[in-house]
Tab-separated table of C-alpha atoms in Angstrom:
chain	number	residue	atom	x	y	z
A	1	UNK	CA	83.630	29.610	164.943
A	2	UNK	CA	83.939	29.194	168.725
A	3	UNK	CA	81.769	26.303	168.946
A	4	UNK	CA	83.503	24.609	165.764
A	5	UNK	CA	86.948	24.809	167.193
A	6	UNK	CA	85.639	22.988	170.483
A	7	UNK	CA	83.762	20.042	168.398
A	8	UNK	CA	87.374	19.918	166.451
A	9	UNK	CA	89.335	18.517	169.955
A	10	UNK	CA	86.470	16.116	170.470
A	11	UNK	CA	87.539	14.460	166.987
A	12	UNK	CA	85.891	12.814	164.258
A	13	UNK	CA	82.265	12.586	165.436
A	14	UNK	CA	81.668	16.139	166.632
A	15	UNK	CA	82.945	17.477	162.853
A	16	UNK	CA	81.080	15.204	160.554
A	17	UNK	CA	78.422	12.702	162.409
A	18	UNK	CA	74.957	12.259	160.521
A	19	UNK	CA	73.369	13.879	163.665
A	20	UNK	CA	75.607	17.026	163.732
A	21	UNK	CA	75.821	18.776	160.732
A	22	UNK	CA	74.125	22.126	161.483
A	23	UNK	CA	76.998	24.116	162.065
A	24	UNK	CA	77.405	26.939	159.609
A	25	UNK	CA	75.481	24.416	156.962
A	26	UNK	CA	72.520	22.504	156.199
A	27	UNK	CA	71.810	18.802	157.742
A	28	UNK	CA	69.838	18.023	155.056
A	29	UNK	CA	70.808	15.506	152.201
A	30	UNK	CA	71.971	16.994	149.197
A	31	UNK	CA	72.357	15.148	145.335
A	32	UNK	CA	75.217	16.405	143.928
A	33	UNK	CA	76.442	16.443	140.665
A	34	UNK	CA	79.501	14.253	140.061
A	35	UNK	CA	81.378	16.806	137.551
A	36	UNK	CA	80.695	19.526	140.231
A	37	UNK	CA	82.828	18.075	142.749
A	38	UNK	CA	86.692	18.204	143.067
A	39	UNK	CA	88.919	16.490	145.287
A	40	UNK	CA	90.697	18.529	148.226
A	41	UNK	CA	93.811	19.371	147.341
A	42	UNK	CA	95.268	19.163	150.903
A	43	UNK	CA	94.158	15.631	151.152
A	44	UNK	CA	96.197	13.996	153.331
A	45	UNK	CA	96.077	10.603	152.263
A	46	UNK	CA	98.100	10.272	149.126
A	47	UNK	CA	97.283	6.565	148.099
A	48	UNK	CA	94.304	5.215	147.524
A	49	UNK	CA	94.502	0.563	146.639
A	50	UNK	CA	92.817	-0.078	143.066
A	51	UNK	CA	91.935	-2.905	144.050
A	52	UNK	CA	89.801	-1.817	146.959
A	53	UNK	CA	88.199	0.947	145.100
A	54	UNK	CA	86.936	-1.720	142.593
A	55	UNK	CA	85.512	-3.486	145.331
A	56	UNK	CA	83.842	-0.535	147.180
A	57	UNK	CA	82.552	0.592	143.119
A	58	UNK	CA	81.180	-2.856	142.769
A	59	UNK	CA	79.303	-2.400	146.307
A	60	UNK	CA	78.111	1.140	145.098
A	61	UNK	CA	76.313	-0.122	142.162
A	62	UNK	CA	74.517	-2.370	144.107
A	63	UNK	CA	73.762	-0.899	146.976
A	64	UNK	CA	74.429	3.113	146.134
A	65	UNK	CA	76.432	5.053	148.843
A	66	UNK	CA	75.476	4.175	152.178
A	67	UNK	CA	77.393	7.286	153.834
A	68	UNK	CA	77.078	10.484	152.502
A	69	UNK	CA	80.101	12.892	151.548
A	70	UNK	CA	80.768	16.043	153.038
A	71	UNK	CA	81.278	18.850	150.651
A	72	UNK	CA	81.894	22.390	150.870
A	73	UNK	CA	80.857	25.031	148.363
A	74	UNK	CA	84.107	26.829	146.345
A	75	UNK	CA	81.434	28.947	143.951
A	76	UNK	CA	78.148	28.252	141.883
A	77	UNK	CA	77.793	24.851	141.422
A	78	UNK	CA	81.329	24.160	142.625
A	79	UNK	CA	82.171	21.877	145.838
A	80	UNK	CA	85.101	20.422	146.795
A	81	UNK	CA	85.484	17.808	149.651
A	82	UNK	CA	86.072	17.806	153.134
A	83	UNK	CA	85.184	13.765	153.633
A	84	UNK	CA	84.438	10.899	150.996
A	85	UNK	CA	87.067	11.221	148.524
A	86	UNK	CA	87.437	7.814	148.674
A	87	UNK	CA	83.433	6.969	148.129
A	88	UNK	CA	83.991	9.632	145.643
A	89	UNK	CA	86.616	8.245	143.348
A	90	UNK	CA	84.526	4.911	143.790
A	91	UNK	CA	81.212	6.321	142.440
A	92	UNK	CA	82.746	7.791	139.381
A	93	UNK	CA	83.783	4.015	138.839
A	94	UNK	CA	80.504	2.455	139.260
A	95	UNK	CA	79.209	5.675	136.709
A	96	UNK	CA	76.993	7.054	139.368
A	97	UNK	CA	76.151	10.718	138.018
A	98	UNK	CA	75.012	12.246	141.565
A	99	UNK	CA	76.401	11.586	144.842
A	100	UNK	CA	74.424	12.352	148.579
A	101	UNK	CA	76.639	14.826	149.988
A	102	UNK	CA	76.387	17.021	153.441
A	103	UNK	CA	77.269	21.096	152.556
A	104	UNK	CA	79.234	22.094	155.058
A	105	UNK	CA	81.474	25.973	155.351
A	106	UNK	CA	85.052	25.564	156.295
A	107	UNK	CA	88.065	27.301	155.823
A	108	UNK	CA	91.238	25.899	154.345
A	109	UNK	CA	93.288	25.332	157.770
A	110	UNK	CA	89.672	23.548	158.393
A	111	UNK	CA	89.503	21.813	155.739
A	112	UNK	CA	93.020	20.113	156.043
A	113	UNK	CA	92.750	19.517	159.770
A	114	UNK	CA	89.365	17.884	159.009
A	115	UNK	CA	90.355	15.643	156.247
A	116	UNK	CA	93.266	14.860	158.848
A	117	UNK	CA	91.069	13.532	161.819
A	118	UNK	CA	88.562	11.718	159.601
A	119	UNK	CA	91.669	9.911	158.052
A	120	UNK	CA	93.175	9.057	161.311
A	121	UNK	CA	90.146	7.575	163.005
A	122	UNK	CA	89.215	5.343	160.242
A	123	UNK	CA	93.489	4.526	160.595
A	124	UNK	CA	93.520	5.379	156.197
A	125	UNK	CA	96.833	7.379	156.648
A	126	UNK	CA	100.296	5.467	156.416
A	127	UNK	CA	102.527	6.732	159.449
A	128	UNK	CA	104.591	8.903	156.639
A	129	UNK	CA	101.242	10.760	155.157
A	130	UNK	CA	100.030	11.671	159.074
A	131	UNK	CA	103.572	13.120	159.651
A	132	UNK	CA	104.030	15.136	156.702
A	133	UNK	CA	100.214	16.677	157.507
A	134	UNK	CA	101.186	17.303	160.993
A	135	UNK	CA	104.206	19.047	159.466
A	136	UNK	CA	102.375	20.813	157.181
A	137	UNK	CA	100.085	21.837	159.650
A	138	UNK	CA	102.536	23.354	161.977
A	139	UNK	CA	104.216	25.401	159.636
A	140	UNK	CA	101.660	26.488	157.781
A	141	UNK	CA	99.520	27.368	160.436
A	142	UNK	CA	102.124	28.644	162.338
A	143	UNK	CA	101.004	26.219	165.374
A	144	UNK	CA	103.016	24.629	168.418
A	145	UNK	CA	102.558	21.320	169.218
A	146	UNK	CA	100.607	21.227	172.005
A	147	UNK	CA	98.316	23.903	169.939
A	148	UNK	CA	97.834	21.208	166.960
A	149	UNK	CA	97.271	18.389	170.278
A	150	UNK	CA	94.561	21.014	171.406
A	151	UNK	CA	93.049	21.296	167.756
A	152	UNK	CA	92.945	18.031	166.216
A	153	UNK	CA	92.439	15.849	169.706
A	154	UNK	CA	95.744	14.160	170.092
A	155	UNK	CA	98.129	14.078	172.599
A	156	UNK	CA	101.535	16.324	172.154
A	157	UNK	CA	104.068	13.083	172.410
A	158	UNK	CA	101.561	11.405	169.913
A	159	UNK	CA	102.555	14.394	167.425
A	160	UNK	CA	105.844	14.388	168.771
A	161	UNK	CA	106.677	10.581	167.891
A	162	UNK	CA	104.887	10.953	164.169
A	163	UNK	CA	106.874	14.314	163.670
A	164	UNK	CA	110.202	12.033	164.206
A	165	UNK	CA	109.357	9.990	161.400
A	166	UNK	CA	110.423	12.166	159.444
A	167	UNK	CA	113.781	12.345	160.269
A	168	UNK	CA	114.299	9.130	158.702
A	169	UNK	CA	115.879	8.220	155.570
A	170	UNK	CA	114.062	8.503	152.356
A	171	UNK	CA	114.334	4.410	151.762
A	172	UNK	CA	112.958	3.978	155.133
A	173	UNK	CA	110.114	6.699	154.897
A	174	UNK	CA	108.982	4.620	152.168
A	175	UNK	CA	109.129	1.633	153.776
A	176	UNK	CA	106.694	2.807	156.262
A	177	UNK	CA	103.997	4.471	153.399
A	178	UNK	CA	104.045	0.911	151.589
A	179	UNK	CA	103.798	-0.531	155.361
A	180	UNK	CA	106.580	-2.842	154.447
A	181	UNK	CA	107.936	-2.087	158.469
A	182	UNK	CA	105.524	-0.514	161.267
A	183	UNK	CA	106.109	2.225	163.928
A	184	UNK	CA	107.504	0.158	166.298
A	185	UNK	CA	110.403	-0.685	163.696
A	186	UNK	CA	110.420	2.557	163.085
A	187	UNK	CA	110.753	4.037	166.888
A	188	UNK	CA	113.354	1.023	167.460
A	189	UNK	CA	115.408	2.943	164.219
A	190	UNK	CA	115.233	6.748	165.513
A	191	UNK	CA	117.393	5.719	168.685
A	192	UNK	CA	120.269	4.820	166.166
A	193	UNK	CA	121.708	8.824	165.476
A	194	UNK	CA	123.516	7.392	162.157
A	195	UNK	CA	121.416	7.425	159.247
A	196	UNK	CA	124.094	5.045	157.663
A	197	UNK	CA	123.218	2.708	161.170
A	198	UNK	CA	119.540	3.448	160.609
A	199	UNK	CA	119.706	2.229	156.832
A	200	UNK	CA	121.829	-0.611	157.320
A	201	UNK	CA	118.822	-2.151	160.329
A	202	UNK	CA	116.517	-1.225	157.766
A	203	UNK	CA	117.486	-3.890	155.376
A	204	UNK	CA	117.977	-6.149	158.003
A	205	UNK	CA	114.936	-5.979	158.786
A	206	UNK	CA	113.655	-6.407	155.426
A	207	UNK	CA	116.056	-9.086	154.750
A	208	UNK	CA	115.260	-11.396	157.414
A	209	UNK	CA	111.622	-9.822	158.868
A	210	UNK	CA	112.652	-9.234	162.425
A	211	UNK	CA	110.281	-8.629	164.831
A	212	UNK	CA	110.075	-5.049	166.473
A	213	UNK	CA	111.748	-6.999	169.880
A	214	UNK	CA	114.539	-7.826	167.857
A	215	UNK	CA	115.502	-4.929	166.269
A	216	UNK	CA	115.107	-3.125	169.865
A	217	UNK	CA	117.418	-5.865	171.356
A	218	UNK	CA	119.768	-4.992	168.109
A	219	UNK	CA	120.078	-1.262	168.391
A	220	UNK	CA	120.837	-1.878	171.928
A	221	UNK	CA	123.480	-3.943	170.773
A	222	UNK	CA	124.996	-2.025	168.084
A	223	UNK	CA	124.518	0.826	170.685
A	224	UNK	CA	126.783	-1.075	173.177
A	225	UNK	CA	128.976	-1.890	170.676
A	226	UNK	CA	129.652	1.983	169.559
A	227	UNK	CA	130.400	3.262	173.186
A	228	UNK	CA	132.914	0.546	173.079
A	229	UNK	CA	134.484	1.569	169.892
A	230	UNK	CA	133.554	-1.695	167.901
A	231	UNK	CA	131.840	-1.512	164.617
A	232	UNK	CA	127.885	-2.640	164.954
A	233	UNK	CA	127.556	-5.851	163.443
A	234	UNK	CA	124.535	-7.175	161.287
A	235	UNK	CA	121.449	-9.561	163.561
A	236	UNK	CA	123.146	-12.639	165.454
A	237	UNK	CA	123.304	-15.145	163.527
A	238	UNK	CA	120.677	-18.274	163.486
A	239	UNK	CA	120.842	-21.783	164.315
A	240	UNK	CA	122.061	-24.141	161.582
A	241	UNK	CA	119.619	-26.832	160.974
A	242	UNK	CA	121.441	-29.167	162.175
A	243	UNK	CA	121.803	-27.000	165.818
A	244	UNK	CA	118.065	-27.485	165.415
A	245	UNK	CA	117.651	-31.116	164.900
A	246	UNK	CA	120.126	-31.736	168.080
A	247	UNK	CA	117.759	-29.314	169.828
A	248	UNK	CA	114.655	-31.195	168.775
A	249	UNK	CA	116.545	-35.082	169.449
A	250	UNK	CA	117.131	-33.901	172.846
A	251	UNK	CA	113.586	-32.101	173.479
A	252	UNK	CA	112.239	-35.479	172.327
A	253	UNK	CA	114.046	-37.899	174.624
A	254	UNK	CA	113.933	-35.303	177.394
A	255	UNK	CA	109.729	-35.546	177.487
A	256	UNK	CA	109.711	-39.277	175.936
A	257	UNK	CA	107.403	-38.195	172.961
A	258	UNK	CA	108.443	-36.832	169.119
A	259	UNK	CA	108.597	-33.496	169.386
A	260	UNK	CA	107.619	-31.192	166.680
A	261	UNK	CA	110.356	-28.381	166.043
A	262	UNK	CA	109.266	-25.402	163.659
A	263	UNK	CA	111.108	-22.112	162.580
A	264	UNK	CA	110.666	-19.290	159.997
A	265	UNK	CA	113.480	-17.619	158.627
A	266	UNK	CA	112.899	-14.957	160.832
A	267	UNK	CA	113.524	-16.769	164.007
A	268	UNK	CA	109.799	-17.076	165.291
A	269	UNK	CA	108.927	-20.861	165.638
A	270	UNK	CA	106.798	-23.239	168.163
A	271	UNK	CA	107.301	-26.300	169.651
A	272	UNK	CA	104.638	-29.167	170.012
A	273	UNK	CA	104.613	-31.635	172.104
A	274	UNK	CA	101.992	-34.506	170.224
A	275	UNK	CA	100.626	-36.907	172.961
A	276	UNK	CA	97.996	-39.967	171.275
A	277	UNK	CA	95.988	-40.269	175.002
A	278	UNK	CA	95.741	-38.944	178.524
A	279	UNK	CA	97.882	-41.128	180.216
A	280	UNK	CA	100.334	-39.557	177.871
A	281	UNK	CA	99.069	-36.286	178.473
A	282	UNK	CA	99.426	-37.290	182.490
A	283	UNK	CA	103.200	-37.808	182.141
A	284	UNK	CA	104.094	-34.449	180.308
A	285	UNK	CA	102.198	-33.040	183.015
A	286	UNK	CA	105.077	-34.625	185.188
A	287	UNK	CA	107.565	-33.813	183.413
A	288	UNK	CA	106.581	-30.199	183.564
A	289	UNK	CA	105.725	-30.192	187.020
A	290	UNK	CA	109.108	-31.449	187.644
A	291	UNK	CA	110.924	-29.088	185.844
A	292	UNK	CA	109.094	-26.075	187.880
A	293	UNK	CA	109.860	-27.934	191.386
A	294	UNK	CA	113.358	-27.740	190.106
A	295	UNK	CA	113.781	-23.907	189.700
């Protein structure tokens, strides 16, 4: 058990690579029966994209399973997985009847924290699903943080910012599982206390898809605006079109060539500057130059 608890801070590769399976189990290659196997319960990952099981099913029948599961044995002909659910639920698709499986012996804390790392280095688990583990993990384990850092290979402010998460409202926890926002707009919400505040950024950010800059420039904001005893007020509003077709008029007649102007709703944009030769070319280059000699 000693020398499986040291492979387990090492991550992925020491548990379950091809090369390494000797531990308390056999390396060899096993064919499994399909209707012996059950899913692990403690799965972490809690959504799995019809759509790309079809396609991995449709891979399996031609090609058959490249990657073997890893399995461990719950009775007489009885396994349940460690690794591979997903190459699992696709085989039963394409009607395979046997599977190539490692057998591996593992506990249940094991099993769960194994599951967890395989997950995480092939990035399968949503932010939400890797909190809610480490959560689970913790309590049921009765672990610190820096224990589960020591155990599963990441660093304590790593499991530290996921744990966070989960002080979020419902709405926005599911926001993150669908991946509708990221971390970052995630972080950016946490350093609003309010879950009212955090809520009403949210759908902001939904509304008008701001950028993880811009919802860190408007919690500072809203921030501001609380110390001062104003009511936070919703993202600054945008140009008018018309703001932007001065802005373009002038761009063009500044550099002597039709600018192109562009903008999505959510603010980002670019602006070309079209030139038909190089002695066109030559005199933007002036321009420019200019403009830096003047700073």
């Amino acid at each position: 058990m000693t020398k499986y608890k040291s492979a387990l801070g090492r991550g992925l590769d020491s548990l379950i690579s091809m090369d390494d399976i000797q531990t308390n189990g056999s390396s060899a290659i096993n064919e499994i029966e399909i209707s012996q196997i059950s899913p692990n319960p403690e799965q972490p990952r809690t959504t799995f994209s019809e759509e790309a099981l079809e396609e991995l099913a449709s891979s399996i029948r031609e090609l058959g399973i490249i990657q073997p599961l890893t399995l461990r044995s719950v009775g007489d002909n009885a396994y349940q997985i460690i690794s591979g659910e997903r190459r699992y639920r696709a085989a039963k698709m394409a009607g395979l009847h046997t599977v190539p499986a490692y057998i591996r012996t593992a506990n249940d804390s094991e099993l769960t924290e194994m599951a967890l790392i395989e997950n995480i280095q092939r990035e399968d688990l949503n932010a939400i699903e890797i909190a809610l583990t480490f959560k689970k993990l913790i309590e049921q384990y009765h672990l610190t943080q820096e224990r589960l850092s020591e155990r599963i290979g990441k660093k304590r402010a790593t499991i530290a910012n996921f744990l966070r998460l989960i002080r979020l409202p419902a709405e926005v926890q599911l926001g993150l599982r669908d991946k509708i926002v990221d971390m970052g707009h995630a972080r950016a919400l946490l350093s609003l206390d309010k879950p009212s505040l955090q809520l009403k950024l949210y759908n902001e950010i939904i509304k008008k898809g701001l950028s993880v800059r811009q919802v860190e420039a408007l919690v500072k904001q809203w921030q501001e605006a609380e110390e001062k005893g104003d009511n936070p007020t919703v993202a600054p509003k945008r140009l008018k079109n018309s703001d932007y077709d001065m802005l373009k008029k002038h761009l063009s007649q500044a550099f002597k060539t039709k600018v192109q102007f562009s903008c999505s709703p959510s603010g980002k944009g670019k602006i070309t500057f079209p030139f038909d030769n190089e002695a066109e070319l030559e005199k933007l280059i002036c321009i420019f130059d200019k403009l830096k000699e003047s700073e």
